Amino acid sequence: MPATVIVGAQWGDEGKGKIVDLLAEHSDVVCRYQGGPNAGHTIVRDGETFKLHHIPSGILYPGRVCVVGAGCVIDPGQLVREIDGLEERGIPTGDLRISGNAHLIMPWHVAIDAAGERRLGRLQIGTTRRGIGPAYADKAARIGIRVQDILDPKILRQKFETALAEKNLELERLHDHPPLEAEELADRMEEYADRLRPYVDDTSLLVDRALRDGKRVLLEGAQGTLLDLDHGTYPFVTSSNPIAGAATTGVGIGPTRIDRVLGVAKAYVTRVGEGPFPTEIEGPEHARVREIGAEFGTTTGRERRCGWLDLVALRFAVRVNGLTSLALTKLDVLSSFAEVPVCVRYRLEDGTETADFPAHQSDFHHCRPVFEPLPGWQREIGGELPAAAQEYVSFVEEALGVPVSLVGTGAAREHVLSLG
Ligand code: IMP
């Protein structure tokens, strides 16, 4: 199994980090293909909790090469802090490789992200305010600063000053934000550049060679399908493409190199930020799911909105990612419920029902979920699934036409059942 993509099948936070952590043990190379510090993985290992934003969780295994691909955007300060945090806890980072083509998130991107959200007021997207949108916008406008620019201090300073001349105008005139101090920022960037330079590599070549050598490569997406810039619930999306196809562009390999696409979905659904969410739970059960599932963001600490499992949206994820199997995480969170509703269709405003994800925003914004109540199992999940939990999983498999290969049953890494 040379290359496997792991992709979020919902709105992010599906527990991909844990699944990647599990599969990384049997992999040689682990790559992130898009996103930046808007993502956050929490991995619990031997009672120790690791929170990573940029670095794939494979780094926790000695000898795994971890790649941050060209499709990512990197906040250099954040990445340096992550490297330091790992090294301080005795985890070597020598096998980390960063694509020279990845773009850098600069302080003005962060300032513009926050200022833009403030300006939008009630219409805000609810971004993580990590500068993601503005950094990808500059990339598309071909005025971004790339990781390879840090290889030459003179180029870096030059690019930095040119960019800031324009960005300070934007900050002051559009956003009523004080200008950023060029000298101080350039000095700070040079410090980060010195730290990051040894990690910069031609990661497309590296992954290609690994695949040619028969090595096992994991390609890990951040966020999730419904946050995809092209196929998600626009404009309430992130500014990159989390879907599996983007693994090829984000890493720099061809689509024929990918063998498996594993979707990761929670046994229910969560969403952070604004935007429509048909199966959002109403009433006291909302708080119950949030508390049991500890649904607070890794990156922003924000409370996550919780909903029942949405099979219409999941079927869409199967389609746009070409999922070959599914990992269903956090099934244990549902263990105390007598009945577990699952959304099987949407009822549109005109009264018609559909099992296919609406192609147009107005249909999606106004649809209502049609739930099928499934019996709860009302006991803890141990080494095997209780009958009703097994039925829940089978129901999902049948509705989607995709096997569920892994089930998450608790926070620790050993709490995953493999269903073959
Ligand atoms: P941005 O990616 O910070 O621009 O935020 C855009 C939207 O994506 C917002 O609704 C965020 O809450 C959401 N988002 C971004 N990253 C994640 C993530 O890792 N998990 C869940 N939602 C995310």
Short mmCIF file of C-alpha atoms and ligand atoms in Angstrom, two decimals:
data_model
loop_
_atom_site.label_atom_id
_atom_site.label_comp_id
_atom_site.label_asym_id
_atom_site.label_seq_id
_atom_site.Cartn_x
_atom_site.Cartn_y
_atom_site.Cartn_z
CA MET A 1 0.00 0.00 0.00
CA PRO A 2 2.19 2.81 -1.19
CA ALA A 3 0.11 6.01 -0.85
CA THR A 4 -2.93 6.51 1.34
CA VAL A 5 -4.82 9.77 1.70
CA ILE A 6 -6.48 10.54 5.01
CA VAL A 7 -9.18 13.12 4.65
CA GLY A 8 -11.72 14.75 6.95
CA ALA A 9 -15.20 13.77 5.76
CA GLN A 10 -17.15 16.46 7.63
CA TRP A 11 -16.36 20.02 8.80
CA GLY A 12 -12.97 19.23 10.30
CA ASP A 13 -12.06 18.05 13.82
CA GLU A 14 -13.03 14.48 12.95
CA GLY A 15 -10.10 13.02 14.86
CA LYS A 16 -7.76 12.66 11.88
CA GLY A 17 -4.71 13.19 14.07
CA LYS A 18 -5.44 10.08 16.04
CA ILE A 19 -6.01 7.97 12.93
CA VAL A 20 -2.84 9.34 11.33
CA ASP A 21 -1.00 8.60 14.56
CA LEU A 22 -2.25 5.03 14.41
CA LEU A 23 -1.36 4.49 10.75
CA ALA A 24 1.93 6.37 11.02
CA GLU A 25 3.30 3.48 13.03
CA HIS A 26 3.17 1.41 9.83
CA SER A 27 4.26 4.18 7.47
CA ASP A 28 7.59 5.58 6.37
CA VAL A 29 6.59 9.07 5.28
CA VAL A 30 3.74 11.25 6.57
CA CYS A 31 2.82 14.41 4.64
CA ARG A 32 0.46 17.30 5.23
CA TYR A 33 -0.88 18.56 1.90
CA GLN A 34 -2.81 21.77 2.69
CA GLY A 35 -3.90 24.15 5.42
CA GLY A 36 -1.81 25.69 8.13
CA PRO A 37 -2.05 26.49 11.83
CA ASN A 38 -5.84 26.67 11.53
CA ALA A 39 -5.61 22.90 12.00
CA GLY A 40 -4.84 21.32 15.32
CA HIS A 41 -4.21 17.74 16.24
CA THR A 42 -4.44 16.51 19.79
CA ILE A 43 -2.71 13.20 20.30
CA VAL A 44 -2.79 11.40 23.62
CA ARG A 45 0.19 9.08 23.92
CA ASP A 46 1.05 7.23 27.15
CA GLY A 47 -0.97 9.75 29.12
CA GLU A 48 0.91 12.68 27.53
CA THR A 49 -1.02 15.12 25.37
CA PHE A 50 0.58 16.58 22.24
CA LYS A 51 -0.99 19.46 20.35
CA LEU A 52 0.36 19.95 16.86
CA HIS A 53 -0.69 22.49 14.25
CA HIS A 54 1.81 22.22 11.40
CA ILE A 55 3.79 19.07 11.96
CA PRO A 56 2.21 15.71 11.04
CA SER A 57 1.73 13.51 14.08
CA GLY A 58 4.06 10.91 12.54
CA ILE A 59 6.85 12.93 14.14
CA LEU A 60 6.13 11.11 17.41
CA TYR A 61 7.57 7.93 15.88
CA PRO A 62 11.32 7.82 15.50
CA GLY A 63 12.51 7.52 11.92
CA ARG A 64 9.30 8.66 10.21
CA VAL A 65 9.95 11.35 7.66
CA CYS A 66 7.36 14.10 8.13
CA VAL A 67 6.64 16.46 5.28
CA VAL A 68 4.88 19.80 5.22
CA GLY A 69 3.92 19.99 1.54
CA ALA A 70 3.78 22.79 -1.01
CA GLY A 71 0.03 23.20 -0.56
CA CYS A 72 0.43 24.28 3.06
CA VAL A 73 0.77 27.76 4.49
CA ILE A 74 3.20 28.07 7.37
CA ASP A 75 3.35 30.49 10.25
CA PRO A 76 7.11 30.46 10.89
CA GLY A 77 6.85 31.49 14.56
CA GLN A 78 4.27 28.81 15.23
CA LEU A 79 6.35 26.16 13.47
CA VAL A 80 9.46 27.09 15.45
CA ARG A 81 7.45 26.87 18.69
CA GLU A 82 6.20 23.42 17.70
CA ILE A 83 9.70 22.22 16.88
CA ASP A 84 10.99 23.56 20.22
CA GLY A 85 8.06 21.99 22.09
CA LEU A 86 8.82 18.57 20.64
CA GLU A 87 12.58 18.81 21.15
CA GLU A 88 12.09 19.89 24.78
CA ARG A 89 10.11 16.70 25.38
CA GLY A 90 12.83 14.57 23.83
CA ILE A 91 11.16 14.10 20.43
CA PRO A 92 13.71 14.67 17.67
CA THR A 93 12.60 16.73 14.65
CA GLY A 94 15.52 15.93 12.36
CA ASP A 95 13.22 14.02 9.99
CA LEU A 96 10.95 16.99 9.41
CA ARG A 97 11.01 18.33 5.82
CA ILE A 98 9.35 21.51 4.64
CA SER A 99 8.56 22.21 1.01
CA GLY A 100 10.34 25.26 -0.36
CA ASN A 101 7.16 25.99 -2.32
CA ALA A 102 4.90 26.31 0.72
CA HIS A 103 3.84 29.84 1.48
CA LEU A 104 4.54 31.77 4.65
CA ILE A 105 1.90 33.37 6.79
CA MET A 106 3.19 36.80 7.69
CA PRO A 107 2.07 38.99 10.58
CA TRP A 108 0.06 41.19 8.20
CA HIS A 109 -1.95 38.14 7.09
CA VAL A 110 -2.96 37.54 10.69
CA ALA A 111 -3.82 41.22 11.20
CA ILE A 112 -5.85 41.37 7.97
CA ASP A 113 -7.71 38.12 8.81
CA ALA A 114 -8.86 39.54 12.15
CA ALA A 115 -9.61 42.98 10.75
CA GLY A 116 -11.58 41.45 7.85
CA GLU A 117 -13.72 39.44 10.23
CA ARG A 118 -14.39 42.50 12.35
CA ARG A 119 -15.46 44.43 9.28
CA LEU A 120 -17.85 41.67 8.23
CA GLY A 121 -19.59 41.87 11.63
CA ARG A 122 -22.68 39.68 11.60
CA LEU A 123 -21.66 38.23 8.24
CA GLN A 124 -18.31 37.00 9.49
CA ILE A 125 -17.06 33.52 8.54
CA GLY A 126 -15.76 32.70 11.98
CA THR A 127 -12.21 32.04 10.82
CA THR A 128 -9.51 30.84 13.18
CA ARG A 129 -7.84 34.25 12.68
CA ARG A 130 -4.55 32.60 11.87
CA GLY A 131 -4.10 34.51 8.61
CA ILE A 132 -5.05 31.56 6.41
CA GLY A 133 -7.35 33.32 3.92
CA PRO A 134 -5.07 36.35 3.37
CA ALA A 135 -1.99 34.10 2.93
CA TYR A 136 -3.71 31.92 0.30
CA ALA A 137 -5.09 35.06 -1.36
CA ASP A 138 -1.55 36.44 -1.77
CA LYS A 139 -0.41 33.07 -3.10
CA ALA A 140 -3.13 33.17 -5.78
CA ALA A 141 -2.27 36.80 -6.53
CA ARG A 142 1.37 35.72 -6.93
CA ILE A 143 2.66 38.14 -4.33
CA GLY A 144 3.21 35.64 -1.52
CA ILE A 145 6.44 34.92 0.33
CA ARG A 146 7.52 31.30 0.06
CA VAL A 147 9.54 29.08 2.33
CA GLN A 148 12.39 29.04 -0.18
CA ASP A 149 12.68 32.82 0.20
CA ILE A 150 14.12 32.26 3.66
CA LEU A 151 17.14 30.53 2.13
CA ASP A 152 18.60 33.90 1.17
CA PRO A 153 18.48 36.56 3.91
CA LYS A 154 18.87 39.35 1.35
CA ILE A 155 15.90 38.18 -0.74
CA LEU A 156 13.83 37.66 2.38
CA ARG A 157 14.40 41.20 3.66
CA GLN A 158 13.74 42.64 0.22
CA LYS A 159 10.48 40.72 -0.24
CA PHE A 160 9.45 41.58 3.24
CA GLU A 161 9.94 45.31 2.76
CA THR A 162 8.20 45.35 -0.64
CA ALA A 163 5.20 43.49 0.74
CA LEU A 164 4.96 45.61 3.85
CA ALA A 165 4.97 48.86 1.88
CA GLU A 166 1.70 47.73 0.31
CA LYS A 167 0.22 45.82 3.24
CA ASN A 168 0.69 48.71 5.64
CA LEU A 169 -1.37 50.89 3.30
CA GLU A 170 -4.12 48.25 3.34
CA LEU A 171 -3.96 47.92 7.11
CA GLU A 172 -4.11 51.66 7.74
CA ARG A 173 -6.58 52.72 5.06
CA LEU A 174 -8.95 49.79 4.95
CA HIS A 175 -8.79 48.34 8.39
CA ASP A 176 -7.87 51.30 10.59
CA HIS A 177 -4.97 49.21 11.91
CA PRO A 178 -1.61 50.73 12.91
CA PRO A 179 1.20 49.96 10.41
CA LEU A 180 3.57 47.08 11.15
CA GLU A 181 7.14 48.02 12.00
CA ALA A 182 9.30 46.77 9.10
CA GLU A 183 12.68 46.60 10.86
CA GLU A 184 11.44 44.78 13.94
CA LEU A 185 9.45 42.28 11.89
CA ALA A 186 12.31 41.66 9.45
CA ASP A 187 14.66 40.92 12.36
CA ARG A 188 12.15 38.47 13.86
CA MET A 189 11.63 36.76 10.49
CA GLU A 190 15.38 36.36 10.05
CA GLU A 191 15.59 34.64 13.39
CA TYR A 192 12.86 32.18 12.35
CA ALA A 193 14.51 31.75 8.96
CA ASP A 194 17.78 30.69 10.63
CA ARG A 195 15.89 28.07 12.61
CA LEU A 196 13.86 26.71 9.69
CA ARG A 197 16.49 26.71 6.93
CA PRO A 198 17.82 23.19 7.74
CA TYR A 199 14.37 21.68 7.26
CA VAL A 200 13.72 23.07 3.76
CA ASP A 201 13.74 20.43 1.02
CA ASP A 202 12.42 19.40 -2.39
CA THR A 203 9.61 17.40 -0.86
CA SER A 204 7.96 16.43 -4.18
CA LEU A 205 11.19 14.66 -5.15
CA LEU A 206 11.47 13.14 -1.69
CA VAL A 207 7.94 11.66 -1.80
CA ASP A 208 8.40 10.44 -5.36
CA ARG A 209 11.62 8.64 -4.40
CA ALA A 210 9.97 7.12 -1.36
CA LEU A 211 7.14 5.76 -3.51
CA ARG A 212 9.58 4.40 -6.08
CA ASP A 213 11.41 2.62 -3.25
CA GLY A 214 8.13 0.97 -2.18
CA LYS A 215 7.90 3.02 1.01
CA ARG A 216 4.53 3.56 2.64
CA VAL A 217 3.36 7.15 2.38
CA LEU A 218 0.49 8.79 4.25
CA LEU A 219 -0.96 11.99 2.85
CA GLU A 220 -2.84 13.85 5.51
CA GLY A 221 -5.41 16.56 4.84
CA ALA A 222 -6.36 19.23 7.34
CA GLN A 223 -9.88 20.56 8.03
CA GLY A 224 -12.57 18.61 6.17
CA THR A 225 -14.56 18.08 2.98
CA LEU A 226 -17.30 20.59 3.78
CA LEU A 227 -14.69 23.28 4.41
CA ASP A 228 -13.22 22.78 0.92
CA LEU A 229 -12.86 26.05 -0.98
CA ASP A 230 -14.39 24.63 -4.17
CA HIS A 231 -16.75 21.95 -2.95
CA GLY A 232 -17.61 22.95 0.62
CA THR A 233 -20.28 25.19 2.08
CA TYR A 234 -18.89 28.39 0.54
CA PRO A 235 -18.30 31.07 1.80
CA PHE A 236 -18.14 29.32 5.21
CA VAL A 237 -15.07 27.35 4.17
CA THR A 238 -11.34 27.51 4.51
CA SER A 239 -9.14 28.94 1.73
CA SER A 240 -7.59 25.68 0.53
CA ASN A 241 -8.73 22.27 -0.70
CA PRO A 242 -8.91 19.62 2.00
CA ILE A 243 -10.46 17.04 -0.36
CA ALA A 244 -8.39 14.03 -1.35
CA GLY A 245 -7.65 15.17 -4.92
CA ALA A 246 -5.68 18.08 -3.50
CA ALA A 247 -3.20 15.66 -1.96
CA THR A 248 -1.56 15.36 -5.36
CA THR A 249 -1.15 19.09 -5.97
CA GLY A 250 -0.34 19.76 -2.33
CA VAL A 251 2.51 17.28 -2.26
CA GLY A 252 3.58 17.25 -5.91
CA ILE A 253 2.81 13.71 -7.05
CA GLY A 254 0.41 12.43 -9.71
CA PRO A 255 -3.09 11.08 -9.00
CA THR A 256 -2.10 7.62 -10.25
CA ARG A 257 0.15 7.26 -7.20
CA ILE A 258 -2.73 7.16 -4.73
CA ASP A 259 -4.09 3.75 -3.77
CA ARG A 260 -6.44 4.31 -0.86
CA VAL A 261 -8.52 7.17 0.44
CA LEU A 262 -9.57 6.84 4.05
CA GLY A 263 -12.26 9.26 5.17
CA VAL A 264 -12.45 10.18 8.84
CA ALA A 265 -15.85 11.07 10.28
CA LYS A 266 -17.11 11.45 13.80
CA ALA A 267 -20.03 9.21 14.75
CA TYR A 268 -21.89 12.53 15.08
CA VAL A 269 -20.94 15.92 13.57
CA THR A 270 -19.31 19.10 14.83
CA ARG A 271 -18.70 22.43 13.25
CA VAL A 272 -16.85 25.54 14.41
CA GLY A 273 -17.48 28.93 12.94
CA GLU A 274 -20.54 30.18 11.15
CA GLY A 275 -22.62 28.64 8.39
CA PRO A 276 -25.59 26.31 7.93
CA PHE A 277 -25.59 23.03 9.80
CA PRO A 278 -28.78 20.98 9.15
CA THR A 279 -28.36 18.34 11.86
CA GLU A 280 -27.30 20.73 14.65
CA ILE A 281 -28.83 19.40 17.86
CA GLU A 282 -31.50 21.49 19.51
CA GLY A 283 -32.20 21.38 23.24
CA PRO A 284 -30.27 19.96 26.20
CA GLU A 285 -28.78 17.07 24.22
CA HIS A 286 -26.53 19.60 22.49
CA ALA A 287 -24.68 20.44 25.69
CA ARG A 288 -24.59 16.76 26.60
CA VAL A 289 -22.82 15.76 23.37
CA ARG A 290 -20.45 18.73 23.67
CA GLU A 291 -19.53 17.89 27.25
CA ILE A 292 -19.10 14.15 26.74
CA GLY A 293 -17.21 14.69 23.49
CA ALA A 294 -15.13 17.57 24.96
CA GLU A 295 -15.96 19.56 21.86
CA PHE A 296 -13.79 22.62 22.25
CA GLY A 297 -11.38 23.68 19.50
CA THR A 298 -7.70 22.66 19.69
CA THR A 299 -6.65 25.81 17.90
CA THR A 300 -9.01 28.47 19.19
CA GLY A 301 -10.64 26.89 22.25
CA ARG A 302 -14.01 27.80 20.77
CA GLU A 303 -17.05 25.70 21.61
CA ARG A 304 -17.92 23.43 18.71
CA ARG A 305 -21.47 23.20 17.45
CA CYS A 306 -22.71 19.60 17.66
CA GLY A 307 -25.12 17.68 15.44
CA TRP A 308 -26.34 14.17 14.79
CA LEU A 309 -24.66 12.12 12.08
CA ASP A 310 -25.49 13.47 8.64
CA LEU A 311 -25.44 10.72 6.02
CA VAL A 312 -26.40 13.10 3.21
CA ALA A 313 -23.25 15.12 3.82
CA LEU A 314 -21.20 11.96 4.32
CA ARG A 315 -22.40 10.50 1.03
CA PHE A 316 -21.19 13.71 -0.58
CA ALA A 317 -17.80 13.20 1.08
CA VAL A 318 -17.65 9.66 -0.30
CA ARG A 319 -18.29 11.09 -3.77
CA VAL A 320 -15.94 14.08 -3.87
CA ASN A 321 -13.07 12.25 -2.19
CA GLY A 322 -13.55 8.82 -3.77
CA LEU A 323 -13.40 7.28 -0.29
CA THR A 324 -12.40 3.63 -0.22
CA SER A 325 -13.12 3.23 3.50
CA LEU A 326 -14.19 5.18 6.53
CA ALA A 327 -12.95 5.60 10.09
CA LEU A 328 -15.80 6.43 12.45
CA THR A 329 -14.40 8.21 15.49
CA LYS A 330 -15.77 8.95 18.97
CA LEU A 331 -18.55 6.36 18.84
CA ASP A 332 -18.23 6.14 22.64
CA VAL A 333 -19.60 9.69 22.96
CA LEU A 334 -23.02 8.35 21.95
CA SER A 335 -22.96 5.45 24.42
CA SER A 336 -25.31 6.97 27.01
CA PHE A 337 -28.12 7.88 24.61
CA ALA A 338 -31.24 5.68 24.52
CA GLU A 339 -31.82 6.60 20.90
CA VAL A 340 -29.43 8.02 18.31
CA PRO A 341 -30.96 9.94 15.41
CA VAL A 342 -29.21 9.75 12.04
CA CYS A 343 -30.03 12.09 9.16
CA VAL A 344 -30.86 10.06 6.05
CA ARG A 345 -32.33 12.73 3.77
CA TYR A 346 -32.86 16.48 3.57
CA ARG A 347 -36.32 17.99 3.13
CA LEU A 348 -36.04 20.99 0.84
CA GLU A 349 -38.10 24.15 1.09
CA ASP A 350 -40.51 22.96 -1.64
CA GLY A 351 -41.28 19.84 0.39
CA THR A 352 -39.29 17.41 -1.77
CA GLU A 353 -36.76 15.14 -0.13
CA THR A 354 -33.27 14.30 -1.33
CA ALA A 355 -30.52 11.93 -0.28
CA ASP A 356 -27.99 13.89 -2.36
CA PHE A 357 -26.18 16.92 -1.01
CA PRO A 358 -27.78 20.07 -2.52
CA ALA A 359 -25.71 21.68 -5.24
CA HIS A 360 -27.03 25.16 -4.51
CA GLN A 361 -26.55 27.17 -1.37
CA SER A 362 -30.20 28.26 -0.97
CA ASP A 363 -31.37 24.64 -0.92
CA PHE A 364 -28.74 23.78 1.65
CA HIS A 365 -29.39 26.85 3.80
CA HIS A 366 -33.11 26.09 4.06
CA CYS A 367 -33.17 22.30 4.15
CA ARG A 368 -34.40 20.36 7.18
CA PRO A 369 -32.97 17.01 8.24
CA VAL A 370 -35.06 13.84 8.02
CA PHE A 371 -33.90 11.68 10.91
CA GLU A 372 -34.12 7.97 11.40
CA PRO A 373 -33.86 7.11 15.11
CA LEU A 374 -31.51 4.19 15.74
CA PRO A 375 -31.50 2.32 19.06
CA GLY A 376 -28.72 3.29 21.49
CA TRP A 377 -26.52 0.71 23.19
CA GLN A 378 -26.39 2.42 26.60
CA ARG A 379 -23.27 0.77 27.81
CA GLU A 380 -19.57 1.38 27.50
CA ILE A 381 -17.80 0.10 24.42
CA GLY A 382 -15.02 -2.23 25.46
CA GLY A 383 -13.00 -4.56 23.26
CA GLU A 384 -15.90 -5.18 20.93
CA LEU A 385 -18.96 -3.33 19.74
CA PRO A 386 -22.28 -3.89 21.53
CA ALA A 387 -24.93 -5.20 19.12
CA ALA A 388 -26.72 -1.84 18.74
CA ALA A 389 -23.42 -0.06 18.12
CA GLN A 390 -22.59 -2.65 15.48
CA GLU A 391 -25.99 -1.98 13.91
CA TYR A 392 -25.23 1.73 13.92
CA VAL A 393 -21.98 1.09 12.06
CA SER A 394 -23.67 -1.30 9.59
CA PHE A 395 -26.39 1.27 8.93
CA VAL A 396 -23.71 3.82 8.01
CA GLU A 397 -21.89 1.34 5.77
CA GLU A 398 -25.06 0.41 3.92
CA ALA A 399 -26.17 4.00 3.46
CA LEU A 400 -22.77 5.02 2.07
CA GLY A 401 -21.68 1.90 0.23
CA VAL A 402 -18.28 2.14 1.89
CA PRO A 403 -16.84 -0.11 4.60
CA VAL A 404 -16.09 1.26 8.05
CA SER A 405 -12.60 -0.05 8.75
CA LEU A 406 -11.86 1.67 12.07
CA VAL A 407 -14.02 2.76 14.99
CA GLY A 408 -12.82 5.17 17.68
CA THR A 409 -13.97 4.25 21.17
CA GLY A 410 -12.05 6.64 23.44
CA ALA A 411 -9.39 9.35 23.53
CA ALA A 412 -6.31 7.19 24.05
CA ARG A 413 -4.57 5.81 21.00
CA GLU A 414 -5.31 2.20 21.91
CA HIS A 415 -9.04 2.97 21.90
CA VAL A 416 -9.62 2.15 18.25
CA LEU A 417 -11.28 -1.00 17.00
CA SER A 418 -10.16 -2.34 13.67
CA LEU A 419 -13.07 -3.89 11.77
CA GLY A 420 -10.80 -5.42 9.16
P1 IMP B 1 -9.87 29.66 8.36
O1 IMP B 1 -9.41 28.35 7.83
O2 IMP B 1 -9.16 30.08 9.61
O3 IMP B 1 -9.87 30.73 7.32
O4 IMP B 1 -11.41 29.50 8.81
C1 IMP B 1 -12.44 29.26 7.85
C2 IMP B 1 -13.49 28.31 8.40
O5 IMP B 1 -12.90 27.02 8.55
C3 IMP B 1 -14.03 28.68 9.77
O6 IMP B 1 -15.37 28.27 9.87
C4 IMP B 1 -13.18 27.85 10.72
O7 IMP B 1 -13.83 27.61 11.95
C5 IMP B 1 -13.03 26.57 9.90
N1 IMP B 1 -11.81 25.81 10.22
C6 IMP B 1 -10.55 26.08 9.85
N2 IMP B 1 -9.71 25.15 10.31
C7 IMP B 1 -10.45 24.25 10.96
C8 IMP B 1 -10.15 23.02 11.62
O8 IMP B 1 -9.01 22.56 11.68
N3 IMP B 1 -11.20 22.38 12.17
C9 IMP B 1 -12.48 22.83 12.09
N4 IMP B 1 -12.81 23.96 11.46
C10 IMP B 1 -11.80 24.67 10.91
#
